[in-house]
PDB file of C-alpha atoms in Angstrom:
ATOM      1  CA  MET P   1      -9.899 -14.526 -10.536  1.00  0.00           C
ATOM      2  CA  LYS P   2      -6.160 -15.167 -10.770  1.00  0.00           C
ATOM      3  CA  ARG P   3      -6.758 -17.116 -13.978  1.00  0.00           C
ATOM      4  CA  LEU P   4      -8.944 -14.291 -15.305  1.00  0.00           C
ATOM      5  CA  LEU P   5      -6.274 -11.693 -14.519  1.00  0.00           C
ATOM      6  CA  ALA P   6      -3.591 -13.869 -16.080  1.00  0.00           C
ATOM      7  CA  ASN P   7      -5.620 -14.389 -19.253  1.00  0.00           C
ATOM      8  CA  THR P   8      -6.412 -10.699 -19.458  1.00  0.00           C
ATOM      9  CA  ALA P   9      -2.729  -9.925 -19.019  1.00  0.00           C
ATOM     10  CA  LYS P  10      -1.888 -12.222 -21.935  1.00  0.00           C
ATOM     11  CA  ILE P  11      -4.386 -10.456 -24.173  1.00  0.00           C
ATOM     12  CA  CYS P  12      -3.017  -7.060 -23.184  1.00  0.00           C
ATOM     13  CA  ALA P  13       0.526  -8.299 -23.758  1.00  0.00           C
ATOM     14  CA  VAL P  14      -0.205  -8.937 -27.440  1.00  0.00           C
ATOM     15  CA  ALA P  15      -0.938  -5.259 -27.921  1.00  0.00           C
ATOM     16  CA  VAL P  16       2.076  -4.284 -25.858  1.00  0.00           C
ATOM     17  CA  LEU P  17       4.378  -6.476 -27.926  1.00  0.00           C
ATOM     18  CA  ALA P  18       2.994  -4.918 -31.062  1.00  0.00           C
ATOM     19  CA  ILE P  19       4.294  -1.494 -30.024  1.00  0.00           C
ATOM     20  CA  GLY P  20       7.515  -2.891 -28.609  1.00  0.00           C
ATOM     21  CA  SER P  21       7.225  -1.657 -25.028  1.00  0.00           C
ATOM     22  CA  VAL P  22       7.749  -4.957 -23.195  1.00  0.00           C
ATOM     23  CA  GLY P  23      11.488  -4.424 -23.498  1.00  0.00           C
ATOM     24  CA  VAL P  24      11.176  -1.386 -21.228  1.00  0.00           C
ATOM     25  CA  HIS P  25       9.714  -3.540 -18.460  1.00  0.00           C
ATOM     26  CA  ALA P  26      12.499  -6.071 -18.905  1.00  0.00           C
ATOM     27  CA  GLN P  27      15.091  -3.338 -18.361  1.00  0.00           C
ATOM     28  CA  ILE P  28      13.447  -2.175 -15.133  1.00  0.00           C
ATOM     29  CA  ALA P  29      12.593  -5.505 -13.545  1.00  0.00           C
ATOM     30  CA  LYS P  30      15.378  -8.062 -13.265  1.00  0.00           C
ATOM     31  CA  ASN P  31      12.893 -10.692 -12.046  1.00  0.00           C
ATOM     32  CA  MET P  32      15.263 -11.837  -9.337  1.00  0.00           C
ATOM     33  CA  ALA P  33      14.963 -11.265  -5.594  1.00  0.00           C
ATOM     34  CA  ALA P  34      17.709  -8.843  -4.589  1.00  0.00           C
ATOM     35  CA  LYS P  35      20.275  -8.879  -1.818  1.00  0.00           C
ATOM     36  CA  SER P  36      19.718  -6.153   0.737  1.00  0.00           C
ATOM     37  CA  PRO P  37      22.237  -3.308   0.957  1.00  0.00           C
ATOM     38  CA  TRP P  38      21.552  -3.393   4.710  1.00  0.00           C
ATOM     39  CA  GLY P  39      23.099  -6.820   5.063  1.00  0.00           C
ATOM     40  CA  PRO P  40      22.133 -10.515   5.134  1.00  0.00           C
ATOM     41  CA  ALA P  41      20.021 -10.148   8.286  1.00  0.00           C
ATOM     42  CA  ASP P  42      17.779  -7.401   6.878  1.00  0.00           C
ATOM     43  CA  GLU P  43      14.024  -8.126   6.898  1.00  0.00           C
ATOM     44  CA  ILE P  44      12.475  -4.652   6.483  1.00  0.00           C
ATOM     45  CA  GLY P  45      14.122  -3.233   3.367  1.00  0.00           C
ATOM     46  CA  THR P  46      13.871   0.501   2.826  1.00  0.00           C
ATOM     47  CA  LEU P  47      12.318   1.048   6.251  1.00  0.00           C
ATOM     48  CA  ASN P  48      15.961   1.003   7.352  1.00  0.00           C
ATOM     49  CA  MET P  49      16.064   4.555   5.984  1.00  0.00           C
ATOM     50  CA  MET P  50      14.278   5.705   9.147  1.00  0.00           C
ATOM     51  CA  THR P  51      16.522   6.901  11.964  1.00  0.00           C
ATOM     52  CA  ASP P  52      16.000   8.641  15.286  1.00  0.00           C
ATOM     53  CA  ALA P  53      17.212  11.816  13.592  1.00  0.00           C
ATOM     54  CA  SER P  54      14.806  11.532  10.642  1.00  0.00           C
ATOM     55  CA  ARG P  55      11.858  10.891  12.945  1.00  0.00           C
ATOM     56  CA  PHE P  56      12.747  13.809  15.200  1.00  0.00           C
ATOM     57  CA  ASP P  57      13.216  16.084  12.201  1.00  0.00           C
ATOM     58  CA  VAL P  58       9.697  15.540  10.870  1.00  0.00           C
ATOM     59  CA  LEU P  59       8.163  15.708  14.357  1.00  0.00           C
ATOM     60  CA  LYS P  60       9.671  19.186  14.769  1.00  0.00           C
ATOM     61  CA  GLN P  61       7.856  20.349  11.639  1.00  0.00           C
ATOM     62  CA  VAL P  62       4.309  19.660  12.841  1.00  0.00           C
ATOM     63  CA  ALA P  63       2.184  22.697  11.993  1.00  0.00           C
ATOM     64  CA  GLY P  64      -1.146  21.963  13.680  1.00  0.00           C
ATOM     65  CA  GLY P  65      -3.237  19.651  15.783  1.00  0.00           C
ATOM     66  CA  LYS P  66      -5.686  18.295  13.202  1.00  0.00           C
ATOM     67  CA  ILE P  67      -5.270  14.563  12.705  1.00  0.00           C
ATOM     68  CA  TYR P  68      -6.219  12.875   9.445  1.00  0.00           C
ATOM     69  CA  ASP P  69      -7.283   9.245   9.749  1.00  0.00           C
ATOM     70  CA  LEU P  70      -6.126   7.403   6.614  1.00  0.00           C
ATOM     71  CA  GLY P  71      -7.759   4.062   7.435  1.00  0.00           C
ATOM     72  CA  VAL P  72     -11.104   2.662   6.278  1.00  0.00           C
ATOM     73  CA  ASP P  73     -13.686   0.960   8.491  1.00  0.00           C
ATOM     74  CA  LEU P  74     -13.678  -2.828   8.693  1.00  0.00           C
ATOM     75  CA  PHE P  75     -17.170  -4.274   8.330  1.00  0.00           C
ATOM     76  CA  VAL P  76     -19.020  -7.320   7.041  1.00  0.00           C
ATOM     77  CA  GLY P  77     -19.703  -6.908   3.328  1.00  0.00           C
ATOM     78  CA  MET P  78     -16.833  -4.471   2.725  1.00  0.00           C
ATOM     79  CA  PRO P  79     -14.954  -4.550  -0.591  1.00  0.00           C
ATOM     80  CA  THR P  80     -12.051  -6.964  -0.553  1.00  0.00           C
ATOM     81  CA  CYS P  81      -9.277  -7.513  -3.034  1.00  0.00           C
ATOM     82  CA  CYS P  82      -9.073 -11.231  -2.962  1.00  0.00           C
ATOM     83  CA  ALA P  83     -12.310 -13.040  -2.205  1.00  0.00           C
ATOM     84  CA  ALA P  84     -12.326 -14.183  -5.826  1.00  0.00           C
ATOM     85  CA  PHE P  85      -8.944 -15.826  -5.175  1.00  0.00           C
ATOM     86  CA  GLY P  86     -10.486 -17.869  -2.360  1.00  0.00           C
ATOM     87  CA  ASP P  87      -9.284 -15.643   0.493  1.00  0.00           C
ATOM     88  CA  GLN P  88     -11.711 -15.024   3.319  1.00  0.00           C
ATOM     89  CA  THR P  89     -13.891 -11.974   3.674  1.00  0.00           C
ATOM     90  CA  TYR P  90     -14.062  -9.907   6.844  1.00  0.00           C
ATOM     91  CA  GLN P  91     -16.301 -11.465   9.506  1.00  0.00           C
ATOM     92  CA  ILE P  92     -17.051 -10.438  13.085  1.00  0.00           C
ATOM     93  CA  TRP P  93     -19.267 -12.245  15.567  1.00  0.00           C
ATOM     94  CA  MET P  94     -20.162 -12.057  19.215  1.00  0.00           C
ATOM     95  CA  THR P  95     -18.449 -14.596  21.441  1.00  0.00           C
ATOM     96  CA  HIS P  96     -20.164 -13.315  24.590  1.00  0.00           C
ATOM     97  CA  THR P  97     -23.359 -11.321  24.879  1.00  0.00           C
ATOM     98  CA  PRO P  98     -25.028  -9.786  27.929  1.00  0.00           C
ATOM     99  CA  ALA P  99     -28.367 -11.060  29.129  1.00  0.00           C
ATOM    100  CA  ARG P 100     -31.399  -9.126  27.930  1.00  0.00           C
ATOM    101  CA  GLY P 101     -34.761  -8.330  29.412  1.00  0.00           C
ATOM    102  CA  ASN P 102     -34.965  -8.687  33.197  1.00  0.00           C
ATOM    103  CA  ALA P 103     -31.307  -9.545  33.694  1.00  0.00           C
ATOM    104  CA  LYS P 104     -30.169  -9.216  37.310  1.00  0.00           C
ATOM    105  CA  ASP P 105     -26.438  -9.702  36.759  1.00  0.00           C
ATOM    106  CA  LEU P 106     -24.244  -6.822  37.890  1.00  0.00           C
ATOM    107  CA  GLN P 107     -21.831  -7.319  35.029  1.00  0.00           C
ATOM    108  CA  SER P 108     -22.681  -6.949  31.339  1.00  0.00           C
ATOM    109  CA  TYR P 109     -20.147  -9.062  29.472  1.00  0.00           C
ATOM    110  CA  SER P 110     -19.638  -8.591  25.723  1.00  0.00           C
ATOM    111  CA  GLY P 111     -16.896 -10.059  23.544  1.00  0.00           C
ATOM    112  CA  ASP P 112     -16.316 -10.741  19.889  1.00  0.00           C
ATOM    113  CA  GLY P 113     -14.108 -12.587  17.440  1.00  0.00           C
ATOM    114  CA  VAL P 114     -12.806 -11.616  14.006  1.00  0.00           C
ATOM    115  CA  SER P 115     -11.814 -13.623  10.938  1.00  0.00           C
ATOM    116  CA  MET P 116     -10.136 -11.824   8.072  1.00  0.00           C
ATOM    117  CA  TYR P 117      -7.541 -11.991   5.318  1.00  0.00           C
ATOM    118  CA  THR P 118      -4.536  -9.943   6.473  1.00  0.00           C
ATOM    119  CA  HIS P 119      -4.747  -7.914   3.253  1.00  0.00           C
ATOM    120  CA  THR P 120      -8.203  -6.591   4.189  1.00  0.00           C
ATOM    121  CA  GLY P 121      -8.978  -2.882   4.319  1.00  0.00           C
ATOM    122  CA  THR P 122      -6.143  -0.434   4.941  1.00  0.00           C
ATOM    123  CA  HIS P 123      -3.001  -2.505   5.382  1.00  0.00           C
ATOM    124  CA  ILE P 124       0.710  -2.781   4.738  1.00  0.00           C
ATOM    125  CA  ASP P 125       2.191  -5.483   2.527  1.00  0.00           C
ATOM    126  CA  ALA P 126       5.234  -7.103   4.111  1.00  0.00           C
ATOM    127  CA  LEU P 127       8.254  -8.032   1.999  1.00  0.00           C
ATOM    128  CA  SER P 128       7.282 -11.708   2.238  1.00  0.00           C
ATOM    129  CA  HIS P 129       4.066 -11.079   0.294  1.00  0.00           C
ATOM    130  CA  PHE P 130       5.519 -11.588  -3.182  1.00  0.00           C
ATOM    131  CA  GLY P 131       8.794 -13.078  -4.325  1.00  0.00           C
ATOM    132  CA  LEU P 132      10.437 -14.143  -7.547  1.00  0.00           C
ATOM    133  CA  ASN P 133      11.557 -17.627  -8.542  1.00  0.00           C
ATOM    134  CA  GLY P 134      10.974 -19.048  -5.072  1.00  0.00           C
ATOM    135  CA  LYS P 135      12.764 -16.293  -3.148  1.00  0.00           C
ATOM    136  CA  ILE P 136      11.626 -13.156  -1.344  1.00  0.00           C
ATOM    137  CA  TRP P 137      13.575  -9.988  -0.503  1.00  0.00           C
ATOM    138  CA  ASN P 138      17.214 -10.509   0.450  1.00  0.00           C
ATOM    139  CA  GLN P 139      17.240 -13.769  -1.504  1.00  0.00           C
ATOM    140  CA  VAL P 140      15.471 -15.692   1.235  1.00  0.00           C
ATOM    141  CA  SER P 141      14.245 -19.056  -0.006  1.00  0.00           C
ATOM    142  CA  ALA P 142      10.830 -20.498   0.738  1.00  0.00           C
ATOM    143  CA  ASP P 143      12.589 -23.798   1.406  1.00  0.00           C
ATOM    144  CA  ASP P 144      14.484 -22.183   4.275  1.00  0.00           C
ATOM    145  CA  ALA P 145      12.040 -19.710   5.768  1.00  0.00           C
ATOM    146  CA  LEU P 146       8.446 -20.723   5.049  1.00  0.00           C
ATOM    147  CA  GLY P 147       6.509 -22.816   7.527  1.00  0.00           C
ATOM    148  CA  VAL P 148       2.894 -23.776   8.085  1.00  0.00           C
ATOM    149  CA  ARG P 149       2.465 -20.719  10.350  1.00  0.00           C
ATOM    150  CA  GLY P 150       3.978 -18.223   7.951  1.00  0.00           C
ATOM    151  CA  TRP P 151       7.369 -16.843   7.015  1.00  0.00           C
ATOM    152  CA  THR P 152      10.129 -16.698   9.603  1.00  0.00           C
ATOM    153  CA  LYS P 153      11.700 -13.835   7.628  1.00  0.00           C
ATOM    154  CA  SER P 154      10.302 -10.412   6.675  1.00  0.00           C
ATOM    155  CA  GLY P 155       6.899 -10.952   8.293  1.00  0.00           C
ATOM    156  CA  ALA P 156       4.738  -8.115   9.563  1.00  0.00           C
ATOM    157  CA  ASP P 157       6.000  -8.731  13.101  1.00  0.00           C
ATOM    158  CA  LYS P 158       9.476  -7.550  12.075  1.00  0.00           C
ATOM    159  CA  TYR P 159       8.262  -4.104  11.046  1.00  0.00           C
ATOM    160  CA  PRO P 160       8.965  -1.086  13.270  1.00  0.00           C
ATOM    161  CA  PRO P 161       6.515   1.758  13.903  1.00  0.00           C
ATOM    162  CA  ILE P 162       6.680   4.116  10.934  1.00  0.00           C
ATOM    163  CA  VAL P 163       7.244   7.814  11.601  1.00  0.00           C
ATOM    164  CA  ALA P 164       8.294   9.786   8.538  1.00  0.00           C
ATOM    165  CA  ARG P 165       7.558  12.666   6.209  1.00  0.00           C
ATOM    166  CA  GLY P 166       4.554  11.838   4.052  1.00  0.00           C
ATOM    167  CA  VAL P 167       3.671  13.312   0.668  1.00  0.00           C
ATOM    168  CA  LEU P 168       0.322  13.104  -1.108  1.00  0.00           C
ATOM    169  CA  ILE P 169       0.402  13.131  -4.903  1.00  0.00           C
ATOM    170  CA  ASP P 170      -3.154  13.904  -6.010  1.00  0.00           C
ATOM    171  CA  VAL P 171      -3.158  12.577  -9.561  1.00  0.00           C
ATOM    172  CA  ALA P 172      -6.952  12.659  -9.823  1.00  0.00           C
ATOM    173  CA  LYS P 173      -7.078  16.366  -8.959  1.00  0.00           C
ATOM    174  CA  SER P 174      -4.219  17.117 -11.323  1.00  0.00           C
ATOM    175  CA  LYS P 175      -6.245  15.578 -14.138  1.00  0.00           C
ATOM    176  CA  LYS P 176      -9.458  17.286 -12.962  1.00  0.00           C
ATOM    177  CA  VAL P 177     -11.414  14.046 -12.565  1.00  0.00           C
ATOM    178  CA  ALA P 178     -13.283  12.510  -9.631  1.00  0.00           C
ATOM    179  CA  HIS P 179     -11.300   9.332 -10.158  1.00  0.00           C
ATOM    180  CA  LEU P 180      -8.958   7.952 -12.783  1.00  0.00           C
ATOM    181  CA  PRO P 181     -10.457   5.741 -15.522  1.00  0.00           C
ATOM    182  CA  ALA P 182     -10.523   1.969 -15.268  1.00  0.00           C
ATOM    183  CA  SER P 183      -7.088   0.366 -15.650  1.00  0.00           C
ATOM    184  CA  TYR P 184      -5.389   3.742 -16.084  1.00  0.00           C
ATOM    185  CA  SER P 185      -1.607   3.479 -15.652  1.00  0.00           C
ATOM    186  CA  ILE P 186      -0.077   6.416 -13.796  1.00  0.00           C
ATOM    187  CA  THR P 187       3.111   7.508 -15.560  1.00  0.00           C
ATOM    188  CA  VAL P 188       6.196   9.401 -14.461  1.00  0.00           C
ATOM    189  CA  ALA P 189       4.871  12.428 -16.333  1.00  0.00           C
ATOM    190  CA  ASP P 190       1.579  12.208 -14.411  1.00  0.00           C
ATOM    191  CA  LEU P 191       3.434  12.250 -11.087  1.00  0.00           C
ATOM    192  CA  GLN P 192       5.701  15.108 -12.125  1.00  0.00           C
ATOM    193  CA  GLU P 193       2.753  17.162 -13.377  1.00  0.00           C
ATOM    194  CA  ALA P 194       0.791  16.667 -10.144  1.00  0.00           C
ATOM    195  CA  LEU P 195       3.812  17.521  -7.978  1.00  0.00           C
ATOM    196  CA  LYS P 196       4.423  20.688 -10.002  1.00  0.00           C
ATOM    197  CA  LYS P 197       0.803  21.816  -9.646  1.00  0.00           C
ATOM    198  CA  GLN P 198       0.934  21.130  -5.890  1.00  0.00           C
ATOM    199  CA  ARG P 199       4.333  22.852  -5.563  1.00  0.00           C
ATOM    200  CA  THR P 200       5.570  19.766  -3.737  1.00  0.00           C
ATOM    201  CA  THR P 201       9.064  18.269  -3.802  1.00  0.00           C
ATOM    202  CA  LEU P 202       9.931  14.701  -2.914  1.00  0.00           C
ATOM    203  CA  ARG P 203      12.817  13.892  -0.569  1.00  0.00           C
ATOM    204  CA  PRO P 204      14.715  10.686   0.176  1.00  0.00           C
ATOM    205  CA  GLY P 205      12.962   8.655   2.865  1.00  0.00           C
ATOM    206  CA  ASP P 206       9.458   9.938   2.084  1.00  0.00           C
ATOM    207  CA  VAL P 207       6.265   7.928   2.420  1.00  0.00           C
ATOM    208  CA  VAL P 208       4.635   8.690  -0.928  1.00  0.00           C
ATOM    209  CA  LEU P 209       0.875   8.254  -1.243  1.00  0.00           C
ATOM    210  CA  MET P 210      -0.907   8.408  -4.614  1.00  0.00           C
ATOM    211  CA  ARG P 211      -4.538   9.456  -4.903  1.00  0.00           C
ATOM    212  CA  THR P 212      -6.411   7.925  -7.823  1.00  0.00           C
ATOM    213  CA  GLY P 213      -9.781   9.115  -6.493  1.00  0.00           C
ATOM    214  CA  LEU P 214     -11.107   5.555  -6.395  1.00  0.00           C
ATOM    215  CA  MET P 215     -12.156   5.923  -2.771  1.00  0.00           C
ATOM    216  CA  THR P 216     -14.992   8.084  -4.092  1.00  0.00           C
ATOM    217  CA  LEU P 217     -16.445   4.715  -5.200  1.00  0.00           C
ATOM    218  CA  TRP P 218     -16.001   3.088  -1.773  1.00  0.00           C
ATOM    219  CA  PRO P 219     -17.691   0.960  -0.454  1.00  0.00           C
ATOM    220  CA  GLY P 220     -19.392  -0.127  -3.664  1.00  0.00           C
ATOM    221  CA  GLU P 221     -18.118  -3.647  -4.304  1.00  0.00           C
ATOM    222  CA  SER P 222     -19.214  -3.592  -7.946  1.00  0.00           C
ATOM    223  CA  LYS P 223     -17.206  -0.413  -8.657  1.00  0.00           C
ATOM    224  CA  TYR P 224     -14.296  -0.529  -6.188  1.00  0.00           C
ATOM    225  CA  ARG P 225     -12.646  -3.718  -7.376  1.00  0.00           C
ATOM    226  CA  VAL P 226      -9.132  -4.926  -8.097  1.00  0.00           C
ATOM    227  CA  ALA P 227      -9.694  -6.324 -11.605  1.00  0.00           C
ATOM    228  CA  ASP P 228      -9.580  -2.981 -13.427  1.00  0.00           C
ATOM    229  CA  GLN P 229      -8.245  -0.455 -10.931  1.00  0.00           C
ATOM    230  CA  ALA P 230      -6.094   2.492 -11.938  1.00  0.00           C
ATOM    231  CA  GLY P 231      -2.632   2.668 -10.394  1.00  0.00           C
ATOM    232  CA  LEU P 232       1.108   3.027 -10.910  1.00  0.00           C
ATOM    233  CA  ASN P 233       2.929   1.607 -13.886  1.00  0.00           C
ATOM    234  CA  LEU P 234       6.363   0.049 -13.510  1.00  0.00           C
ATOM    235  CA  GLU P 235       8.266   3.053 -14.819  1.00  0.00           C
ATOM    236  CA  ALA P 236       6.556   5.365 -12.313  1.00  0.00           C
ATOM    237  CA  ALA P 237       7.355   2.976  -9.463  1.00  0.00           C
ATOM    238  CA  GLN P 238      11.004   2.920 -10.535  1.00  0.00           C
ATOM    239  CA  TRP P 239      11.129   6.718 -10.718  1.00  0.00           C
ATOM    240  CA  LEU P 240       9.788   6.990  -7.186  1.00  0.00           C
ATOM    241  CA  VAL P 241      12.019   4.426  -5.484  1.00  0.00           C
ATOM    242  CA  GLU P 242      15.225   4.531  -7.514  1.00  0.00           C
ATOM    243  CA  GLY P 243      15.082   8.113  -8.725  1.00  0.00           C
ATOM    244  CA  GLN P 244      13.470   9.871  -5.760  1.00  0.00           C
ATOM    245  CA  LYS P 245      14.498   7.390  -3.025  1.00  0.00           C
ATOM    246  CA  ALA P 246      10.984   6.979  -1.613  1.00  0.00           C
ATOM    247  CA  MET P 247      10.953   4.738   1.461  1.00  0.00           C
ATOM    248  CA  LEU P 248       7.357   3.512   1.253  1.00  0.00           C
ATOM    249  CA  LEU P 249       4.639   3.699  -1.410  1.00  0.00           C
ATOM    250  CA  GLY P 250       0.877   3.696  -0.928  1.00  0.00           C
ATOM    251  CA  ALA P 251      -2.367   4.453  -2.707  1.00  0.00           C
ATOM    252  CA  ASP P 252      -6.126   4.593  -2.292  1.00  0.00           C
ATOM    253  CA  ASN P 253      -6.638   1.505  -4.437  1.00  0.00           C
ATOM    254  CA  PHE P 254      -6.306  -2.208  -3.683  1.00  0.00           C
ATOM    255  CA  GLY P 255      -2.860  -2.834  -5.129  1.00  0.00           C
ATOM    256  CA  VAL P 256      -0.998   0.478  -5.723  1.00  0.00           C
ATOM    257  CA  GLU P 257      -0.355  -0.673  -9.301  1.00  0.00           C
ATOM    258  CA  SER P 258      -2.829  -0.707 -12.185  1.00  0.00           C
ATOM    259  CA  PHE P 259      -4.725  -3.837 -13.213  1.00  0.00           C
ATOM    260  CA  PRO P 260      -4.792  -5.927 -15.291  1.00  0.00           C
ATOM    261  CA  SER P 261      -1.063  -6.334 -15.802  1.00  0.00           C
ATOM    262  CA  LYS P 262       0.458  -5.725 -19.223  1.00  0.00           C
ATOM    263  CA  ASP P 263       3.173  -8.272 -18.483  1.00  0.00           C
ATOM    264  CA  PRO P 264       2.349 -11.648 -20.082  1.00  0.00           C
ATOM    265  CA  VAL P 265       4.079 -13.672 -17.349  1.00  0.00           C
ATOM    266  CA  ASN P 266       3.536 -11.572 -14.208  1.00  0.00           C
ATOM    267  CA  PHE P 267       0.107 -10.448 -13.026  1.00  0.00           C
ATOM    268  CA  VAL P 268       1.636  -8.115 -10.385  1.00  0.00           C
ATOM    269  CA  PRO P 269       4.868  -6.693 -11.879  1.00  0.00           C
ATOM    270  CA  VAL P 270       4.944  -3.609  -9.645  1.00  0.00           C
ATOM    271  CA  HIS P 271       4.469  -5.718  -6.524  1.00  0.00           C
ATOM    272  CA  THR P 272       7.320  -8.072  -7.363  1.00  0.00           C
ATOM    273  CA  TYR P 273       9.613  -5.240  -8.427  1.00  0.00           C
ATOM    274  CA  LEU P 274       9.014  -3.239  -5.247  1.00  0.00           C
ATOM    275  CA  LEU P 275       8.837  -6.045  -2.691  1.00  0.00           C
ATOM    276  CA  ALA P 276      11.361  -8.564  -3.990  1.00  0.00           C
ATOM    277  CA  GLU P 277      13.783  -6.382  -5.964  1.00  0.00           C
ATOM    278  CA  GLN P 278      13.742  -3.050  -4.120  1.00  0.00           C
ATOM    279  CA  GLY P 279      12.664  -3.962  -0.581  1.00  0.00           C
ATOM    280  CA  VAL P 280       9.872  -1.369  -0.652  1.00  0.00           C
ATOM    281  CA  SER P 281       6.690  -2.189   1.268  1.00  0.00           C
ATOM    282  CA  LEU P 282       3.236  -1.129   0.078  1.00  0.00           C
ATOM    283  CA  LEU P 283       0.316   0.605   1.755  1.00  0.00           C
ATOM    284  CA  GLU P 284      -3.048  -0.214   0.202  1.00  0.00           C
ATOM    285  CA  ALA P 285      -6.680   0.930   0.428  1.00  0.00           C
ATOM    286  CA  LEU P 286      -5.803   4.254   2.055  1.00  0.00           C
ATOM    287  CA  TRP P 287      -8.460   6.866   2.780  1.00  0.00           C
ATOM    288  CA  LEU P 288      -6.994  10.064   1.309  1.00  0.00           C
ATOM    289  CA  GLU P 289     -10.141  12.111   0.738  1.00  0.00           C
ATOM    290  CA  GLU P 290      -9.784  14.496   3.695  1.00  0.00           C
ATOM    291  CA  LEU P 291      -6.117  15.157   2.964  1.00  0.00           C
ATOM    292  CA  ALA P 292      -7.041  15.947  -0.641  1.00  0.00           C
ATOM    293  CA  LYS P 293      -9.969  18.162   0.322  1.00  0.00           C
ATOM    294  CA  ASP P 294      -7.783  20.250   2.638  1.00  0.00           C
ATOM    295  CA  GLN P 295      -4.895  20.203   0.146  1.00  0.00           C
ATOM    296  CA  VAL P 296      -2.510  18.796   2.747  1.00  0.00           C
ATOM    297  CA  TYR P 297       0.309  17.526   0.579  1.00  0.00           C
ATOM    298  CA  GLU P 298       3.093  17.301   3.164  1.00  0.00           C
ATOM    299  CA  PHE P 299       2.545  15.733   6.567  1.00  0.00           C
ATOM    300  CA  LEU P 300       3.848  13.702   9.439  1.00  0.00           C
ATOM    301  CA  PHE P 301       2.955  10.085   8.663  1.00  0.00           C
ATOM    302  CA  ILE P 302       2.521   7.642  11.546  1.00  0.00           C
ATOM    303  CA  ALA P 303       1.559   3.971  11.319  1.00  0.00           C
ATOM    304  CA  SER P 304       2.388   0.815  13.209  1.00  0.00           C
ATOM    305  CA  PRO P 305       1.813  -2.705  11.847  1.00  0.00           C
ATOM    306  CA  LEU P 306       0.478  -5.306  14.259  1.00  0.00           C
ATOM    307  CA  LYS P 307       3.072  -7.821  15.451  1.00  0.00           C
ATOM    308  CA  MET P 308       1.466 -10.727  13.621  1.00  0.00           C
ATOM    309  CA  ARG P 309       4.194 -13.369  13.462  1.00  0.00           C
ATOM    310  CA  GLY P 310       4.925 -14.560   9.961  1.00  0.00           C
ATOM    311  CA  ALA P 311       2.100 -12.539   8.371  1.00  0.00           C
ATOM    312  CA  THR P 312       2.483 -11.273   4.817  1.00  0.00           C
ATOM    313  CA  ALA P 313       0.500  -8.154   5.719  1.00  0.00           C
ATOM    314  CA  SER P 314      -0.953  -6.314   8.677  1.00  0.00           C
ATOM    315  CA  PRO P 315      -4.013  -4.117   9.094  1.00  0.00           C
ATOM    316  CA  ILE P 316      -2.972  -0.588  10.073  1.00  0.00           C
ATOM    317  CA  ARG P 317      -4.605   2.709  10.976  1.00  0.00           C
ATOM    318  CA  PRO P 318      -2.299   5.376   9.521  1.00  0.00           C
ATOM    319  CA  LEU P 319      -2.439   8.954  10.769  1.00  0.00           C
ATOM    320  CA  ALA P 320      -1.320  12.192   9.125  1.00  0.00           C
ATOM    321  CA  ILE P 321      -0.665  15.607  10.687  1.00  0.00           C
ATOM    322  CA  SER P 322       0.166  18.655   8.592  1.00  0.00           C
ATOM    323  CA  ILE P 323       3.744  19.932   8.674  1.00  0.00           C
ATOM    324  CA  ARG P 324       5.263  23.250   7.616  1.00  0.00           C
ATOM    325  CA  ARG P 325       5.840  23.500   3.885  1.00  0.00           C
ATOM    326  CA  ASN P 326       9.166  24.696   2.497  1.00  0.00           C
ATOM    327  CA  TYR P 327       8.563  26.442  -0.805  1.00  0.00           C
TER     328      TYR P 327
END
């Protein structure tokens, strides 16, 4: 699959070069892991934007008691981004089962085990997930911080609970489609148009979630797939994190960005730009359908990664609660 994506990217790059737009990508992405403005010990990037004051501020704005669950179910046979890359699918099995029939035991003991790729279902990508030229965020080298049990820097275990203002940008609704077309690249203009129609304004420190509508295809493995998913382009990602100072980006697709890549040498240019150059973590495979249906565009966002030492990602179950809107 990686080879297929890479080859597809090369084909697409020919067309891109013909219209001279590759230079734009080169200006945005420096293709070098950046030093953190939060110092040499930083391992969480823009999540440093959260403070006790910012958390308390959004908690004070809660406008109701309805809770929106933004996570998908985990089940055998579910769509997965990376089985084609050789990564494992989700599996669950019983390790203990109670006796059946005429059992006379007082206790009924059940237990189970799970095997899964950490990037399965709704999850957060840690800053160690993708690097550039052998280094991850804050110029940490694989030679210095990568062991057989994972990264010792910027793993999922280093991440704090996330409590922040969340914003939904419903691009699919803005374009009046059930879901965006295959491989559609969301532009800055698309985001601005959707925000204008929603009457929503972004603020520094926001968790920004993009709805492509692709969850309307879930859980169909043949339709909800990474190879040709719609998502952000590099310019839109830059506008969100450098222009609008978003703290965290997420989407209802597998990779936040669109696939296949138009960059001839990088099959995940948005990932590397956000994770390695900007220190911005990613939320993937979010369930945003209820938020969209109720037109809840501003909300309290709560999520907490599991403390999985050295992991490049963690399954999460994000929650959203509507907050008062300031028009």
